[in-house]
Structure formats: structure tokens, C-alpha cells
Amino acid sequence: QVQVGESGGGVVQPGKSLRLSCAASGFTFSRSGMHWVRQAPGKGLEWVAVISSDGRRKFYADSVKGRFSISRDDARNTLYLQMNSLRAEDTAVYHCVKDRGAEAYGMDVWGQGTTVTVSS
Amino acid sequence: EIVLTQSPATLSLSPGERATLSCRASQNIHSYLAWYQQRPGQAPRLLIYDALNRATGIPARFSGSGSGTDFTLTISSLEPEDFAIYYCQQRGDWPLTFGPGTKVDI
């Protein structure tokens, strides 16, 4: 069964850091582009970042560029999102998402998400 | 960045009726548009990719059309489980962006 599952969310103070992880199973992780997409409470979807299957290409939303970093460990079938200098507006459910191709061709498997709350 | 506009914001229909949802891009994105469904309390699900291709396991009552800047998602006959929020998303340029969503309710 193809699935992804996030962990690492929690409550963090503004300006602090947090690292999210995403464990993948049931598919060839090293062949898939992987995304992070977030959803603030009661709001719509916001794409955050993508990493290509070979890890060489990474793209970010303007709202997180320079603060967040996406990475992958194919040996562990795990995706990461390092979030630094967190702000209140980063509060959201963060979904790990598998792409149907090697980069950004369509987000076909979604995790249930992990909640990040940035508050003092 | 490419801005996606979805209309209407809310669509009130009955089971069995036809739903037509619109997504307009601020610039030409060719056929690089996807549609997602999000039911309450659930993660989104890919319905359509590249404007008209149904994703694996998606029923035939869902269809997509359009190219350039104007796109449509059609649900031919609404089932009770189709009442949800629908988002379009473009991959024509970085950064990837989503539309604000259309809520289909009873």
C-alpha cells in the first residue's frame, strides 16, 4: 500500500526551529518527487516546497524561501522539512505529498499531516 | 507568481445534478493544471492532472477540460460523497500555486 506519514509537528515559539519528517512506503521513493503542502486553520492549500527524485532540484514558495529547507534520505525512504525562523503565519497542518513523477507532475499520495503551531 | 481564480466560491446543488467548476489562470499555463478534492477532515485527493487526465481510481463522472488560462472540472452526476471542496493547482511555472477552492454543498 502506497503511503506517506508525517511526524515532528508541535508547538514552537516564534523565531525557533522545527524539523518535520515523512516516512514513505509502498513505492520506489527514490523515483518520486516529493512535496510539502500546508493548510492553515480554516484556510486553503498552500504549496511549500518540492524536491526532485534525484535530490538535485529544490523549489520553494516565496513565503518560506531562505527559512525552510527540504531534503531527502533515499536510504531511509524519508523526506524532511527543516523550518527555521518560524513565524505565527507558519501555523498550519503540514502534508507530505508524493508526486506522480520525478518532480512536479501531480500530487497523487497525501499524508494526513502534522500540526505546527507557532506561538509564544 | 501565477494566480488561480476559482468560481463560484460555493456551488449549492443536489445529488444527481451536474456540477461545473471553473479555474482561471493569470497567465498561460498550457495544460499544466490539476484538480484536487478535499472532504471534511481528510487530506486532499488528486482527481485530474494535466487538465484532462483522471488519476488512478477516480470515477468517470469526473472530467476535466481546458487549456491556456481557462479550465473546467465537471462532475456529471453528483454522488453524496462528492460534496467537498475542490482546488485547482498549476505547474506551469514556479512557484506552484493553488486556487482558493470551490465548495460544493447540498
mmCIF file of N, CA, C and O in Angstrom, chain B residues 43 46 52-53:
data_model
loop_
_atom_site.group_PDB
_atom_site.id
_atom_site.type_symbol
_atom_site.label_atom_id
_atom_site.label_comp_id
_atom_site.label_asym_id
_atom_site.label_seq_id
_atom_site.Cartn_x
_atom_site.Cartn_y
_atom_site.Cartn_z
ATOM 1 N N ALA B 43 -7.369 14.467 4.046
ATOM 2 C CA ALA B 43 -6.343 15.033 3.173
ATOM 3 C C ALA B 43 -6.892 15.181 1.755
ATOM 4 O O ALA B 43 -7.820 14.460 1.368
ATOM 5 N N LEU B 46 -5.956 13.681 -5.396
ATOM 6 C CA LEU B 46 -5.783 14.072 -6.788
ATOM 7 C C LEU B 46 -6.901 13.484 -7.635
ATOM 8 O O LEU B 46 -7.124 12.270 -7.621
ATOM 9 N N LEU B 52 -6.896 17.165 -18.142
ATOM 10 C CA LEU B 52 -7.972 16.257 -18.550
ATOM 11 C C LEU B 52 -7.762 14.787 -18.218
ATOM 12 O O LEU B 52 -8.621 13.959 -18.552
ATOM 13 N N ASN B 53 -6.677 14.456 -17.558
ATOM 14 C CA ASN B 53 -6.376 13.052 -17.261
ATOM 15 C C ASN B 53 -6.832 12.669 -15.851
ATOM 16 O O ASN B 53 -6.368 13.258 -14.868
#
